[in-house]
């Protein structure tokens, strides 16, 4: 039987409010009570192992192991006292254990994501203790992308990325975590951002590649000129740090610039003095004029060209829609003919082969390994192609070479759409 699409865990099923006498037991042998305040209305107690927390998390090791912080001193003093009364600390009633309080770990809109934060932090503790219970799986159960994104956030905040990353990647390999974006599916921006964020931290390259491509193609509300930022409602993934946000926005602008460049190429051809009709008829100049008029009408109707005065110098805003839908609409270009003698004179026979060269879904997604190991080489922002790019009749290669080829095409200082044959005519 194949694994379910995604998985759920006991933390996501929800716990009743715990107390010091009745905590959530992560480790039955635990010698520490972790008191976590998610919000003013949600607080939980967890029985955990001090040694495991310190071994798996640099944060907890610094906080609780030694005399550097008051919490560590208090925990050590309490445990020393308990050892005088109990031969086995596993038998200590939970409310007598040393208690450490963690506050202000709720992220996002105030109180809005507390239940997801609880699920994510519960996952973190279970992973660190090696007791993740995947046996509680419903037929259609799954771990929400927001929970995995918060898990990544806590793994980073509590310096436990290696342990969490290994567990999540293992579950991915077994097919328990899925959710790649597809070019034919409408993805909500929040979900794409959550999966990019989780993928970057936990090392899920498929999520990073497909969901970054989805965000680039569909656009982000944060990239709109009139976007009003409210830092009080931010989740960690609302702004992708480390240069990723700027990189993705820049890649979208480069794709739009390339599409615009192709459109401008044909408009410039038909407004030049060089005859484009190859039939050498007396009516060839009239054919070119007809084709120019039809092109202008087609592009204007599709919303990719505006006819306005250049006197004021006001430039139109960039396109804010779905790029794949834009490309599909441009492929509807008909094969216009002046008359029955002027076959294959229209825009379509020359426009479509070049338009099919622009395949952003396969070309623009962020390659995780490229970004981590060679950002300076692969970044479109930091290392654009400052030379001219020439159109060729050959497919764009994939893998690392495809990434670099796509970067060279989309970021070129100038894009030359003439074919070799046209260059020698």
CSV table of C-alpha atoms in Angstrom, one decimal:
chain,number,residue,atom,x,y,z
A,1,UNK,CA,0.0,0.0,0.0
A,2,UNK,CA,1.5,3.4,-0.9
A,3,UNK,CA,2.0,5.9,1.9
A,4,UNK,CA,-0.6,8.6,2.4
A,5,UNK,CA,-0.1,11.9,0.6
A,6,UNK,CA,1.2,13.6,3.8
A,7,UNK,CA,1.2,12.8,7.5
A,8,UNK,CA,0.0,14.0,10.8
A,9,UNK,CA,1.4,13.6,14.3
A,10,UNK,CA,0.0,13.6,17.8
A,11,UNK,CA,1.0,17.3,18.3
A,12,UNK,CA,-1.2,18.3,15.4
A,13,UNK,CA,-4.2,16.4,16.7
A,14,UNK,CA,-4.2,18.9,19.6
A,15,UNK,CA,-3.6,18.5,23.3
A,16,UNK,CA,-5.8,19.5,26.2
A,17,UNK,CA,-4.2,22.2,28.3
A,18,UNK,CA,-1.5,20.6,30.3
A,19,UNK,CA,-0.5,21.4,33.9
A,20,UNK,CA,2.7,20.9,36.0
A,21,UNK,CA,1.0,17.8,37.5
A,22,UNK,CA,-0.2,16.5,34.2
A,23,UNK,CA,2.3,17.5,31.5
A,24,UNK,CA,2.7,16.3,28.0
A,25,UNK,CA,5.2,13.4,28.3
A,26,UNK,CA,7.8,13.6,25.6
A,27,UNK,CA,10.2,11.4,27.6
A,28,UNK,CA,9.0,9.2,30.4
A,29,UNK,CA,12.5,9.3,31.9
A,30,UNK,CA,12.6,13.1,31.6
A,31,UNK,CA,14.1,15.1,34.4
A,32,UNK,CA,13.0,18.6,33.3
A,33,UNK,CA,9.7,20.4,32.9
A,34,UNK,CA,9.5,22.7,30.0
A,35,UNK,CA,6.9,25.4,30.4
A,36,UNK,CA,6.1,27.0,27.0
A,37,UNK,CA,4.0,30.1,26.7
A,38,UNK,CA,2.6,30.3,23.1
A,39,UNK,CA,0.2,33.1,23.9
A,40,UNK,CA,-1.8,34.6,26.8
A,41,UNK,CA,-4.4,31.9,26.2
A,42,UNK,CA,-2.3,28.9,25.4
A,43,UNK,CA,0.5,27.5,27.6
A,44,UNK,CA,1.8,23.9,27.8
A,45,UNK,CA,4.1,21.8,30.0
A,46,UNK,CA,6.4,19.1,28.6
A,47,UNK,CA,8.3,16.5,30.4
A,48,UNK,CA,11.6,16.2,28.6
A,49,UNK,CA,15.2,15.0,29.0
A,50,UNK,CA,17.7,17.7,30.0
A,51,UNK,CA,20.7,15.7,28.5
A,52,UNK,CA,18.9,15.1,25.2
A,53,UNK,CA,18.0,18.7,24.8
A,54,UNK,CA,21.5,19.8,25.5
A,55,UNK,CA,23.0,17.2,23.1
A,56,UNK,CA,20.6,18.0,20.2
A,57,UNK,CA,20.4,21.8,20.6
A,58,UNK,CA,23.2,24.3,21.0
A,59,UNK,CA,20.6,26.7,22.3
A,60,UNK,CA,19.5,24.5,25.1
A,61,UNK,CA,23.0,23.4,25.8
A,62,UNK,CA,24.1,27.0,26.4
A,63,UNK,CA,21.0,27.9,28.4
A,64,UNK,CA,20.8,24.9,30.7
A,65,UNK,CA,24.1,23.1,30.8
A,66,UNK,CA,26.6,24.9,33.1
A,67,UNK,CA,26.7,28.2,35.0
A,68,UNK,CA,26.5,30.6,32.1
A,69,UNK,CA,22.8,31.5,32.7
A,70,UNK,CA,20.6,31.6,35.7
A,71,UNK,CA,18.3,28.9,34.3
A,72,UNK,CA,21.1,26.4,34.1
A,73,UNK,CA,22.3,27.2,37.6
A,74,UNK,CA,18.7,26.8,39.0
A,75,UNK,CA,18.2,23.5,37.1
A,76,UNK,CA,21.5,22.0,38.4
A,77,UNK,CA,20.7,23.1,42.0
A,78,UNK,CA,17.2,21.6,41.8
A,79,UNK,CA,18.4,18.3,40.3
A,80,UNK,CA,21.1,18.0,43.0
A,81,UNK,CA,18.4,18.4,45.7
A,82,UNK,CA,16.2,15.8,44.0
A,83,UNK,CA,18.9,13.2,43.9
A,84,UNK,CA,19.1,13.3,47.7
A,85,UNK,CA,15.4,12.3,47.9
A,86,UNK,CA,15.1,10.0,44.8
A,87,UNK,CA,17.3,7.2,43.6
A,88,UNK,CA,15.8,7.4,40.2
A,89,UNK,CA,14.8,10.8,38.8
A,90,UNK,CA,12.3,9.1,36.4
A,91,UNK,CA,10.1,8.5,39.5
A,92,UNK,CA,10.0,12.2,40.5
A,93,UNK,CA,6.5,13.6,40.2
A,94,UNK,CA,6.5,16.1,37.3
A,95,UNK,CA,5.5,19.1,39.4
A,96,UNK,CA,8.6,18.6,41.5
A,97,UNK,CA,11.0,18.7,38.6
A,98,UNK,CA,13.0,21.8,37.8
A,99,UNK,CA,10.9,24.0,35.5
A,100,UNK,CA,12.2,26.2,32.7
A,101,UNK,CA,9.9,28.7,31.0
A,102,UNK,CA,10.1,29.6,27.3
A,103,UNK,CA,8.1,32.6,26.2
A,104,UNK,CA,7.5,34.7,23.1
A,105,UNK,CA,7.8,31.9,20.6
A,106,UNK,CA,4.4,32.7,19.0
A,107,UNK,CA,5.0,34.1,15.5
A,108,UNK,CA,2.7,35.8,13.0
A,109,UNK,CA,-0.4,37.8,13.8
A,110,UNK,CA,-0.9,38.1,17.6
A,111,UNK,CA,-2.6,34.9,18.7
A,112,UNK,CA,-3.4,33.9,15.1
A,113,UNK,CA,-1.0,31.0,14.8
A,114,UNK,CA,-0.7,29.8,18.3
A,115,UNK,CA,-2.2,26.4,17.6
A,116,UNK,CA,0.2,25.9,14.7
A,117,UNK,CA,3.1,27.0,16.9
A,118,UNK,CA,2.1,24.4,19.5
A,119,UNK,CA,2.0,21.7,16.8
A,120,UNK,CA,5.4,22.7,15.4
A,121,UNK,CA,7.2,23.0,18.8
A,122,UNK,CA,5.7,19.6,19.8
A,123,UNK,CA,7.2,18.1,16.6
A,124,UNK,CA,10.5,19.7,17.4
A,125,UNK,CA,10.6,18.1,20.9
A,126,UNK,CA,9.6,14.7,19.6
A,127,UNK,CA,12.2,14.8,16.9
A,128,UNK,CA,15.0,15.8,19.3
A,129,UNK,CA,14.0,12.9,21.6
A,130,UNK,CA,13.7,10.4,18.8
A,131,UNK,CA,10.1,9.6,19.6
A,132,UNK,CA,8.2,11.0,16.7
A,133,UNK,CA,4.9,9.0,16.6
A,134,UNK,CA,3.9,8.6,13.0
A,135,UNK,CA,1.6,5.7,13.9
A,136,UNK,CA,-1.2,8.2,14.4
A,137,UNK,CA,-2.0,8.7,10.7
A,138,UNK,CA,-5.4,9.4,9.3
A,139,UNK,CA,-6.5,8.4,5.8
A,140,UNK,CA,-6.4,12.0,4.6
A,141,UNK,CA,-4.2,13.3,7.4
A,142,UNK,CA,-1.2,15.5,6.7
A,143,UNK,CA,1.2,17.9,8.3
A,144,UNK,CA,0.2,21.4,7.1
A,145,UNK,CA,2.8,23.4,5.3
A,146,UNK,CA,2.5,26.1,8.0
A,147,UNK,CA,3.5,23.6,10.7
A,148,UNK,CA,6.5,22.4,8.7
A,149,UNK,CA,7.5,26.0,8.1
A,150,UNK,CA,7.2,26.8,11.8
A,151,UNK,CA,9.2,23.6,12.6
A,152,UNK,CA,11.9,24.9,10.4
A,153,UNK,CA,11.7,28.2,12.2
A,154,UNK,CA,12.1,26.6,15.6
A,155,UNK,CA,14.9,24.3,14.3
A,156,UNK,CA,16.8,27.4,13.3
A,157,UNK,CA,15.9,29.4,16.4
A,158,UNK,CA,16.9,26.6,18.8
A,159,UNK,CA,19.9,25.6,16.7
A,160,UNK,CA,18.7,22.1,16.0
A,161,UNK,CA,18.7,22.1,12.2
A,162,UNK,CA,20.8,19.0,11.6
A,163,UNK,CA,18.6,16.7,13.7
A,164,UNK,CA,15.3,18.1,12.3
A,165,UNK,CA,16.6,18.1,8.7
A,166,UNK,CA,17.7,14.4,8.9
A,167,UNK,CA,14.2,13.4,10.1
A,168,UNK,CA,12.3,15.4,7.6
A,169,UNK,CA,14.4,14.3,4.7
A,170,UNK,CA,14.0,10.7,5.7
A,171,UNK,CA,10.2,11.1,5.8
A,172,UNK,CA,10.4,12.8,2.4
A,173,UNK,CA,12.4,9.9,0.9
A,174,UNK,CA,9.8,7.5,2.2
A,175,UNK,CA,7.0,9.4,0.6
A,176,UNK,CA,5.3,10.7,3.7
A,177,UNK,CA,5.8,14.4,2.9
A,178,UNK,CA,4.9,15.7,-0.5
A,179,UNK,CA,3.5,18.8,-2.0
A,180,UNK,CA,5.6,20.0,-5.0
A,181,UNK,CA,4.0,22.8,-7.0
A,182,UNK,CA,2.8,22.0,-10.5
A,183,UNK,CA,2.7,24.4,-13.4
A,184,UNK,CA,-1.0,23.7,-14.0
A,185,UNK,CA,-2.1,24.3,-10.4
A,186,UNK,CA,-3.0,27.5,-8.7
A,187,UNK,CA,-0.8,27.8,-5.6
A,188,UNK,CA,-1.7,30.2,-2.7
A,189,UNK,CA,1.2,32.5,-2.1
A,190,UNK,CA,1.3,31.8,1.6
A,191,UNK,CA,1.7,28.0,1.0
A,192,UNK,CA,4.4,28.6,-1.6
A,193,UNK,CA,6.3,30.8,0.8
A,194,UNK,CA,6.0,28.4,3.7
A,195,UNK,CA,7.4,25.6,1.5
A,196,UNK,CA,10.3,27.7,0.2
A,197,UNK,CA,11.1,28.7,3.7
A,198,UNK,CA,11.0,25.1,5.1
A,199,UNK,CA,12.9,23.8,2.1
A,200,UNK,CA,15.7,26.3,2.4
A,201,UNK,CA,16.3,25.5,6.1
A,202,UNK,CA,15.6,21.8,6.2
A,203,UNK,CA,17.1,20.9,2.8
A,204,UNK,CA,14.2,20.1,0.6
A,205,UNK,CA,15.4,21.0,-3.0
A,206,UNK,CA,12.2,20.0,-4.8
A,207,UNK,CA,10.1,22.3,-2.6
A,208,UNK,CA,12.5,25.2,-3.1
A,209,UNK,CA,12.7,24.7,-6.9
A,210,UNK,CA,9.0,24.2,-7.7
A,211,UNK,CA,7.5,26.7,-5.2
A,212,UNK,CA,10.0,29.4,-6.0
A,213,UNK,CA,9.1,29.0,-9.7
A,214,UNK,CA,5.4,29.1,-8.7
A,215,UNK,CA,5.9,32.3,-6.8
A,216,UNK,CA,7.9,33.9,-9.6
A,217,UNK,CA,5.3,33.0,-12.2
A,218,UNK,CA,2.2,33.9,-10.2
A,219,UNK,CA,3.7,37.1,-8.6
A,220,UNK,CA,3.6,38.3,-5.0
A,221,UNK,CA,1.5,40.9,-3.3
A,222,UNK,CA,4.7,42.0,-1.5
A,223,UNK,CA,6.2,43.0,-4.9
A,224,UNK,CA,3.4,45.4,-5.8
A,225,UNK,CA,4.4,49.1,-5.7
A,226,UNK,CA,1.4,50.0,-3.4
A,227,UNK,CA,2.1,47.1,-0.9
A,228,UNK,CA,1.8,48.3,2.7
A,229,UNK,CA,4.0,46.4,5.1
A,230,UNK,CA,2.8,45.6,8.6
A,231,UNK,CA,5.6,44.1,10.6
A,232,UNK,CA,3.2,43.1,13.4
A,233,UNK,CA,1.6,40.5,11.2
A,234,UNK,CA,4.7,39.0,9.7
A,235,UNK,CA,5.5,35.3,9.6
A,236,UNK,CA,9.2,34.4,9.1
A,237,UNK,CA,8.5,33.5,5.5
A,238,UNK,CA,6.6,36.6,4.6
A,239,UNK,CA,10.0,38.1,3.7
A,240,UNK,CA,12.5,35.4,2.6
A,241,UNK,CA,15.9,36.5,4.1
A,242,UNK,CA,19.4,35.9,2.9
A,243,UNK,CA,18.8,37.6,-0.5
A,244,UNK,CA,16.2,35.1,-1.6
A,245,UNK,CA,13.3,37.6,-1.7
A,246,UNK,CA,15.2,40.0,-3.9
A,247,UNK,CA,16.4,37.1,-6.1
A,248,UNK,CA,13.0,35.8,-6.8
A,249,UNK,CA,11.5,39.2,-7.5
A,250,UNK,CA,14.4,40.0,-9.8
A,251,UNK,CA,14.0,36.7,-11.7
A,252,UNK,CA,10.3,37.6,-12.4
A,253,UNK,CA,11.3,41.0,-13.7
A,254,UNK,CA,13.9,39.4,-15.9
A,255,UNK,CA,11.4,36.9,-17.4
A,256,UNK,CA,9.0,39.8,-18.1
A,257,UNK,CA,11.8,41.8,-19.7
A,258,UNK,CA,12.6,38.9,-21.9
A,259,UNK,CA,9.0,38.5,-23.1
A,260,UNK,CA,8.8,42.2,-23.7
A,261,UNK,CA,12.1,42.0,-25.6
A,262,UNK,CA,10.7,39.4,-28.0
A,263,UNK,CA,7.5,41.4,-28.6
A,264,UNK,CA,9.6,44.6,-29.2
A,265,UNK,CA,11.9,42.6,-31.6
A,266,UNK,CA,9.0,41.9,-34.1
A,267,UNK,CA,7.5,45.4,-33.8
A,268,UNK,CA,10.9,46.9,-34.6
A,269,UNK,CA,11.4,44.5,-37.5
A,270,UNK,CA,8.1,45.7,-39.1
A,271,UNK,CA,8.7,49.3,-38.4
A,272,UNK,CA,12.2,49.2,-40.0
A,273,UNK,CA,12.9,50.1,-43.6
A,274,UNK,CA,13.8,46.4,-44.4
A,275,UNK,CA,11.1,44.5,-46.2
A,276,UNK,CA,10.0,41.4,-44.1
A,277,UNK,CA,7.8,39.8,-46.8
A,278,UNK,CA,10.1,37.3,-48.6
A,279,UNK,CA,7.9,36.9,-51.7
A,280,UNK,CA,9.3,39.9,-53.5
A,281,UNK,CA,5.9,40.8,-54.9
A,282,UNK,CA,4.9,44.4,-55.7
A,283,UNK,CA,2.5,44.0,-52.8
A,284,UNK,CA,5.2,43.1,-50.3
A,285,UNK,CA,5.3,46.6,-48.7
A,286,UNK,CA,1.6,46.4,-48.3
A,287,UNK,CA,2.0,43.0,-46.7
A,288,UNK,CA,4.5,44.4,-44.1
A,289,UNK,CA,2.1,47.3,-43.3
A,290,UNK,CA,-0.7,44.8,-42.9
A,291,UNK,CA,1.3,42.6,-40.6
A,292,UNK,CA,2.4,45.5,-38.5
A,293,UNK,CA,-1.1,46.7,-38.0
A,294,UNK,CA,-2.3,43.2,-37.1
A,295,UNK,CA,0.6,42.7,-34.6
A,296,UNK,CA,-0.3,46.0,-32.9
A,297,UNK,CA,-3.9,45.1,-32.7
A,298,UNK,CA,-3.1,41.5,-31.3
A,299,UNK,CA,-0.6,42.7,-28.7
A,300,UNK,CA,-2.9,45.6,-27.6
A,301,UNK,CA,-5.9,43.2,-27.3
A,302,UNK,CA,-3.8,40.9,-25.1
A,303,UNK,CA,-2.8,43.7,-22.9
A,304,UNK,CA,0.9,43.5,-23.6
A,305,UNK,CA,1.2,46.7,-25.5
A,306,UNK,CA,-0.3,50.1,-24.8
A,307,UNK,CA,-0.5,53.0,-27.3
A,308,UNK,CA,0.2,56.2,-25.4
A,309,UNK,CA,2.1,59.4,-26.0
A,310,UNK,CA,5.8,59.3,-25.2
A,311,UNK,CA,5.8,63.0,-24.5
A,312,UNK,CA,5.0,62.7,-20.7
A,313,UNK,CA,7.6,59.9,-20.3
A,314,UNK,CA,5.3,57.8,-18.0
A,315,UNK,CA,6.2,54.1,-18.2
A,316,UNK,CA,3.5,51.5,-17.6
A,317,UNK,CA,3.8,49.2,-14.5
A,318,UNK,CA,5.1,45.7,-14.9
A,319,UNK,CA,2.7,42.9,-15.6
A,320,UNK,CA,1.2,41.5,-12.3
A,321,UNK,CA,-0.6,38.4,-13.5
A,322,UNK,CA,0.4,34.8,-14.1
A,323,UNK,CA,3.3,34.5,-16.6
A,324,UNK,CA,2.3,31.1,-17.9
A,325,UNK,CA,-1.2,32.4,-18.7
A,326,UNK,CA,0.4,35.4,-20.4
A,327,UNK,CA,2.6,33.1,-22.6
A,328,UNK,CA,-0.4,30.9,-23.4
A,329,UNK,CA,-2.4,33.9,-24.5
A,330,UNK,CA,0.5,35.1,-26.8
A,331,UNK,CA,0.5,31.7,-28.4
A,332,UNK,CA,-3.0,32.4,-29.7
A,333,UNK,CA,-1.4,34.6,-32.3
A,334,UNK,CA,-3.1,33.8,-35.6
A,335,UNK,CA,-1.3,33.5,-38.9
A,336,UNK,CA,-2.5,36.7,-40.6
A,337,UNK,CA,-2.4,36.9,-44.4
A,338,UNK,CA,-2.8,40.0,-46.6
A,339,UNK,CA,-4.4,37.7,-49.3
A,340,UNK,CA,-4.2,34.1,-50.4
A,341,UNK,CA,-0.9,34.6,-52.1
A,342,UNK,CA,0.9,35.8,-48.9
A,343,UNK,CA,1.1,32.5,-47.1
A,344,UNK,CA,3.5,32.2,-44.1
A,345,UNK,CA,4.1,35.9,-44.0
A,346,UNK,CA,2.4,36.3,-40.7
A,347,UNK,CA,3.8,36.8,-37.2
A,348,UNK,CA,2.9,33.3,-36.0
A,349,UNK,CA,5.5,31.2,-38.0
A,350,UNK,CA,8.4,33.3,-36.6
A,351,UNK,CA,7.0,34.3,-33.2
A,352,UNK,CA,5.9,31.0,-31.8
A,353,UNK,CA,9.3,29.1,-32.0
A,354,UNK,CA,10.9,31.9,-30.1
A,355,UNK,CA,8.1,32.2,-27.6
A,356,UNK,CA,8.4,28.4,-26.9
A,357,UNK,CA,12.0,29.1,-25.9
A,358,UNK,CA,10.7,30.9,-22.8
A,359,UNK,CA,9.8,28.1,-20.4
A,360,UNK,CA,9.9,29.7,-17.0
A,361,UNK,CA,8.6,26.7,-15.1
A,362,UNK,CA,11.7,24.7,-16.0
A,363,UNK,CA,14.1,27.6,-16.0
A,364,UNK,CA,13.6,30.1,-13.1
A,365,UNK,CA,13.1,28.1,-9.9
A,366,UNK,CA,15.8,28.4,-7.3
A,367,UNK,CA,18.3,25.5,-7.3
A,368,UNK,CA,19.0,24.8,-3.6
A,369,UNK,CA,22.4,23.2,-4.1
A,370,UNK,CA,23.4,25.9,-6.6
A,371,UNK,CA,22.3,28.6,-4.2
A,372,UNK,CA,24.1,27.2,-1.2
A,373,UNK,CA,27.4,26.1,-2.9
A,374,UNK,CA,27.8,28.8,-5.6
A,375,UNK,CA,25.4,31.7,-5.0
A,376,UNK,CA,27.9,34.2,-6.5
A,377,UNK,CA,27.9,32.1,-9.7
A,378,UNK,CA,24.2,31.4,-9.9
A,379,UNK,CA,22.5,34.5,-8.6
A,380,UNK,CA,20.7,36.6,-11.2
A,381,UNK,CA,21.1,39.7,-9.0
A,382,UNK,CA,24.7,39.4,-8.1
A,383,UNK,CA,26.1,37.9,-11.3
A,384,UNK,CA,23.9,38.8,-14.4
A,385,UNK,CA,25.0,38.2,-17.9
A,386,UNK,CA,26.5,41.5,-19.0
A,387,UNK,CA,27.0,40.3,-22.6
A,388,UNK,CA,24.6,39.9,-25.5
A,389,UNK,CA,22.5,36.7,-25.7
A,390,UNK,CA,21.7,35.1,-29.1
A,391,UNK,CA,18.7,33.0,-30.0
A,392,UNK,CA,19.5,29.5,-31.2
A,393,UNK,CA,17.3,26.6,-32.4
A,394,UNK,CA,18.2,24.2,-29.6
A,395,UNK,CA,16.5,23.3,-26.3
A,396,UNK,CA,17.7,24.8,-23.1
A,397,UNK,CA,19.8,22.3,-21.1
A,398,UNK,CA,18.8,21.2,-17.7
A,399,UNK,CA,20.6,20.7,-14.3
A,400,UNK,CA,23.4,23.1,-13.5
A,401,UNK,CA,24.1,23.9,-17.1
A,402,UNK,CA,20.4,24.7,-17.6
A,403,UNK,CA,20.4,27.1,-14.6
A,404,UNK,CA,23.4,29.0,-16.0
A,405,UNK,CA,22.0,29.0,-19.6
A,406,UNK,CA,18.7,30.3,-18.3
A,407,UNK,CA,20.5,33.0,-16.3
A,408,UNK,CA,22.5,34.1,-19.3
A,409,UNK,CA,19.3,34.3,-21.4
A,410,UNK,CA,17.1,36.2,-19.0
A,411,UNK,CA,19.7,38.6,-17.6
A,412,UNK,CA,21.6,39.4,-20.8
A,413,UNK,CA,22.3,43.1,-21.3
A,414,UNK,CA,20.8,42.6,-24.8
A,415,UNK,CA,18.8,39.8,-26.3
A,416,UNK,CA,19.2,39.1,-30.0
A,417,UNK,CA,16.2,37.2,-31.4
A,418,UNK,CA,17.5,36.8,-35.0
A,419,UNK,CA,18.2,33.3,-36.2
A,420,UNK,CA,21.4,32.4,-38.0
A,421,UNK,CA,19.6,32.4,-41.3
A,422,UNK,CA,18.1,35.8,-40.7
A,423,UNK,CA,21.5,37.2,-39.7
A,424,UNK,CA,22.9,36.3,-43.2
A,425,UNK,CA,20.0,37.5,-45.2
